[in-house]
Amino acid sequence: QVQLVESGGGLVQPGGSLRLSCTASGSIFITYAMGWYRQAPGKEREFVAAISWSGGTTNYADSVKGRFTISRDNAKNTLYLQMNSLKPEDTAVYYCNAARSIGTMPGNYWGQGTQVTVSS
């Protein structure tokens, strides 16, 4: 079992930055690939970014490539999403996810989500 808790969301102006965190407890964090997904009002949940257990492989949705950076600190059991140059269309609830590998994402483990609102 893996328990996931996101934090770091909030209100930010267009062009601003936020860093989301996801802290994991329970099973061994290092054995899981991790990812971020988001869901905007009235839309389906969509993939944002993923990182392998070692951090050596990352994938990004085209819509965030070059603006967002996913990283992890296995010693702290924590996943991060650095979001720069934020746009109003990035407004959504952001969820972290744990899976056995990037290829099997999304996995069965989800956090409760953190709201990100980009607005002037």
PDB file of C-alpha atoms in Angstrom:
ATOM      1  CA  GLN A   1       0.000   0.000   0.000  1.00  0.00           C
ATOM      2  CA  VAL A   2       1.074   3.560  -0.717  1.00  0.00           C
ATOM      3  CA  GLN A   3      -0.502   6.650   0.797  1.00  0.00           C
ATOM      4  CA  LEU A   4      -0.004   9.919  -1.085  1.00  0.00           C
ATOM      5  CA  VAL A   5      -0.531  13.486   0.136  1.00  0.00           C
ATOM      6  CA  GLU A   6      -0.176  16.470  -2.196  1.00  0.00           C
ATOM      7  CA  SER A   7       0.565  20.048  -1.158  1.00  0.00           C
ATOM      8  CA  GLY A   8       1.697  23.338  -2.643  1.00  0.00           C
ATOM      9  CA  GLY A   9      -1.300  24.354  -4.701  1.00  0.00           C
ATOM     10  CA  GLY A  10      -2.766  27.831  -4.665  1.00  0.00           C
ATOM     11  CA  LEU A  11      -3.646  30.929  -6.646  1.00  0.00           C
ATOM     12  CA  VAL A  12      -1.004  32.370  -8.946  1.00  0.00           C
ATOM     13  CA  GLN A  13      -0.984  34.981 -11.695  1.00  0.00           C
ATOM     14  CA  PRO A  14      -0.317  34.029 -15.320  1.00  0.00           C
ATOM     15  CA  GLY A  15       3.411  33.720 -15.886  1.00  0.00           C
ATOM     16  CA  GLY A  16       4.021  32.794 -12.267  1.00  0.00           C
ATOM     17  CA  SER A  17       5.421  29.648 -10.674  1.00  0.00           C
ATOM     18  CA  LEU A  18       4.387  27.033  -8.153  1.00  0.00           C
ATOM     19  CA  ARG A  19       6.005  23.899  -6.793  1.00  0.00           C
ATOM     20  CA  LEU A  20       3.809  20.971  -5.890  1.00  0.00           C
ATOM     21  CA  SER A  21       4.915  18.241  -3.509  1.00  0.00           C
ATOM     22  CA  CYS A  22       3.624  14.728  -2.963  1.00  0.00           C
ATOM     23  CA  THR A  23       4.754  12.868   0.127  1.00  0.00           C
ATOM     24  CA  ALA A  24       4.422   9.106   0.172  1.00  0.00           C
ATOM     25  CA  SER A  25       4.129   6.767   3.109  1.00  0.00           C
ATOM     26  CA  GLY A  26       3.461   3.097   3.517  1.00  0.00           C
ATOM     27  CA  SER A  27       5.199   0.850   1.032  1.00  0.00           C
ATOM     28  CA  ILE A  28       8.700   1.483  -0.276  1.00  0.00           C
ATOM     29  CA  PHE A  29       8.548   4.720  -2.288  1.00  0.00           C
ATOM     30  CA  ILE A  30      11.665   3.931  -4.254  1.00  0.00           C
ATOM     31  CA  THR A  31      10.073   0.911  -5.910  1.00  0.00           C
ATOM     32  CA  TYR A  32       7.368   2.979  -7.645  1.00  0.00           C
ATOM     33  CA  ALA A  33       7.320   5.140 -10.714  1.00  0.00           C
ATOM     34  CA  MET A  34       5.489   8.367  -9.918  1.00  0.00           C
ATOM     35  CA  GLY A  35       3.397  10.746 -11.937  1.00  0.00           C
ATOM     36  CA  TRP A  36       1.276  13.874 -11.900  1.00  0.00           C
ATOM     37  CA  TYR A  37      -2.180  14.123 -13.430  1.00  0.00           C
ATOM     38  CA  ARG A  38      -4.660  16.985 -13.480  1.00  0.00           C
ATOM     39  CA  GLN A  39      -8.379  17.465 -13.889  1.00  0.00           C
ATOM     40  CA  ALA A  40     -10.000  20.729 -14.880  1.00  0.00           C
ATOM     41  CA  PRO A  41     -13.714  21.397 -14.273  1.00  0.00           C
ATOM     42  CA  GLY A  42     -15.851  19.547 -16.798  1.00  0.00           C
ATOM     43  CA  LYS A  43     -12.880  17.685 -18.265  1.00  0.00           C
ATOM     44  CA  GLU A  44     -11.374  14.244 -17.883  1.00  0.00           C
ATOM     45  CA  ARG A  45      -8.270  13.653 -15.815  1.00  0.00           C
ATOM     46  CA  GLU A  46      -5.174  13.987 -17.986  1.00  0.00           C
ATOM     47  CA  PHE A  47      -1.526  13.016 -17.765  1.00  0.00           C
ATOM     48  CA  VAL A  48       0.974  15.762 -16.927  1.00  0.00           C
ATOM     49  CA  ALA A  49       4.345  14.162 -16.166  1.00  0.00           C
ATOM     50  CA  ALA A  50       5.970  10.944 -14.961  1.00  0.00           C
ATOM     51  CA  ILE A  51       9.298   9.862 -13.519  1.00  0.00           C
ATOM     52  CA  SER A  52      10.882   6.444 -13.112  1.00  0.00           C
ATOM     53  CA  TRP A  53      11.841   5.043  -9.707  1.00  0.00           C
ATOM     54  CA  SER A  54      15.453   6.139 -10.178  1.00  0.00           C
ATOM     55  CA  GLY A  55      14.615   9.522 -11.655  1.00  0.00           C
ATOM     56  CA  GLY A  56      16.527   8.612 -14.792  1.00  0.00           C
ATOM     57  CA  THR A  57      13.513   8.699 -17.097  1.00  0.00           C
ATOM     58  CA  THR A  58      10.912  11.441 -17.333  1.00  0.00           C
ATOM     59  CA  ASN A  59       7.938  11.976 -19.627  1.00  0.00           C
ATOM     60  CA  TYR A  60       5.833  15.093 -20.123  1.00  0.00           C
ATOM     61  CA  ALA A  61       2.603  15.995 -21.820  1.00  0.00           C
ATOM     62  CA  ASP A  62       3.196  18.246 -24.808  1.00  0.00           C
ATOM     63  CA  SER A  63       1.157  20.999 -23.172  1.00  0.00           C
ATOM     64  CA  VAL A  64       3.623  21.365 -20.278  1.00  0.00           C
ATOM     65  CA  LYS A  65       6.916  20.416 -21.920  1.00  0.00           C
ATOM     66  CA  GLY A  66       9.546  23.091 -21.312  1.00  0.00           C
ATOM     67  CA  ARG A  67       7.532  24.714 -18.516  1.00  0.00           C
ATOM     68  CA  PHE A  68       7.105  21.953 -15.916  1.00  0.00           C
ATOM     69  CA  THR A  69       9.799  19.787 -14.321  1.00  0.00           C
ATOM     70  CA  ILE A  70       9.122  16.574 -12.404  1.00  0.00           C
ATOM     71  CA  SER A  71      11.644  15.337  -9.853  1.00  0.00           C
ATOM     72  CA  ARG A  72      11.838  13.107  -6.808  1.00  0.00           C
ATOM     73  CA  ASP A  73      13.843  12.774  -3.625  1.00  0.00           C
ATOM     74  CA  ASN A  74      13.799   9.120  -2.626  1.00  0.00           C
ATOM     75  CA  ALA A  75      15.485   9.856   0.698  1.00  0.00           C
ATOM     76  CA  LYS A  76      12.512  12.063   1.607  1.00  0.00           C
ATOM     77  CA  ASN A  77       9.824   9.922  -0.051  1.00  0.00           C
ATOM     78  CA  THR A  78       8.741  13.030  -1.925  1.00  0.00           C
ATOM     79  CA  LEU A  79       7.741  13.805  -5.494  1.00  0.00           C
ATOM     80  CA  TYR A  80       7.839  17.348  -6.893  1.00  0.00           C
ATOM     81  CA  LEU A  81       6.388  19.252  -9.813  1.00  0.00           C
ATOM     82  CA  GLN A  82       7.995  22.619 -10.536  1.00  0.00           C
ATOM     83  CA  MET A  83       5.585  24.636 -12.655  1.00  0.00           C
ATOM     84  CA  ASN A  84       6.849  27.779 -14.401  1.00  0.00           C
ATOM     85  CA  SER A  85       5.280  30.163 -16.919  1.00  0.00           C
ATOM     86  CA  LEU A  86       1.847  29.134 -15.729  1.00  0.00           C
ATOM     87  CA  LYS A  87      -1.153  29.750 -17.975  1.00  0.00           C
ATOM     88  CA  PRO A  88      -4.874  29.994 -17.150  1.00  0.00           C
ATOM     89  CA  GLU A  89      -5.365  26.659 -18.915  1.00  0.00           C
ATOM     90  CA  ASP A  90      -3.151  25.017 -16.283  1.00  0.00           C
ATOM     91  CA  THR A  91      -5.934  25.606 -13.750  1.00  0.00           C
ATOM     92  CA  ALA A  92      -6.974  22.222 -12.367  1.00  0.00           C
ATOM     93  CA  VAL A  93      -6.813  19.875  -9.427  1.00  0.00           C
ATOM     94  CA  TYR A  94      -3.431  18.171  -9.547  1.00  0.00           C
ATOM     95  CA  TYR A  95      -3.064  14.575  -8.367  1.00  0.00           C
ATOM     96  CA  CYS A  96      -0.001  12.455  -7.799  1.00  0.00           C
ATOM     97  CA  ASN A  97      -0.028   8.806  -8.743  1.00  0.00           C
ATOM     98  CA  ALA A  98       2.116   5.761  -8.005  1.00  0.00           C
ATOM     99  CA  ALA A  99       2.574   2.831 -10.368  1.00  0.00           C
ATOM    100  CA  ARG A 100       4.912  -0.120 -10.732  1.00  0.00           C
ATOM    101  CA  SER A 101       6.425   1.434 -13.852  1.00  0.00           C
ATOM    102  CA  ILE A 102       5.957   4.378 -16.207  1.00  0.00           C
ATOM    103  CA  GLY A 103       4.523   1.937 -18.738  1.00  0.00           C
ATOM    104  CA  THR A 104       1.696   0.920 -16.402  1.00  0.00           C
ATOM    105  CA  MET A 105       0.585   4.425 -15.456  1.00  0.00           C
ATOM    106  CA  PRO A 106      -1.763   5.423 -14.046  1.00  0.00           C
ATOM    107  CA  GLY A 107      -1.377   3.055 -11.131  1.00  0.00           C
ATOM    108  CA  ASN A 108      -3.865   2.282  -8.424  1.00  0.00           C
ATOM    109  CA  TYR A 109      -2.624   4.811  -5.891  1.00  0.00           C
ATOM    110  CA  TRP A 110      -3.855   8.413  -5.919  1.00  0.00           C
ATOM    111  CA  GLY A 111      -3.543  11.362  -3.592  1.00  0.00           C
ATOM    112  CA  GLN A 112      -6.475  13.578  -2.664  1.00  0.00           C
ATOM    113  CA  GLY A 113      -5.410  16.358  -5.017  1.00  0.00           C
ATOM    114  CA  THR A 114      -4.339  19.979  -4.663  1.00  0.00           C
ATOM    115  CA  GLN A 115      -6.003  22.910  -6.429  1.00  0.00           C
ATOM    116  CA  VAL A 116      -3.967  25.116  -8.751  1.00  0.00           C
ATOM    117  CA  THR A 117      -5.658  28.274 -10.021  1.00  0.00           C
ATOM    118  CA  VAL A 118      -3.958  30.540 -12.553  1.00  0.00           C
ATOM    119  CA  SER A 119      -5.750  33.843 -12.793  1.00  0.00           C
ATOM    120  CA  SER A 120      -5.121  37.563 -12.746  1.00  0.00           C
TER     121      SER A 120
END
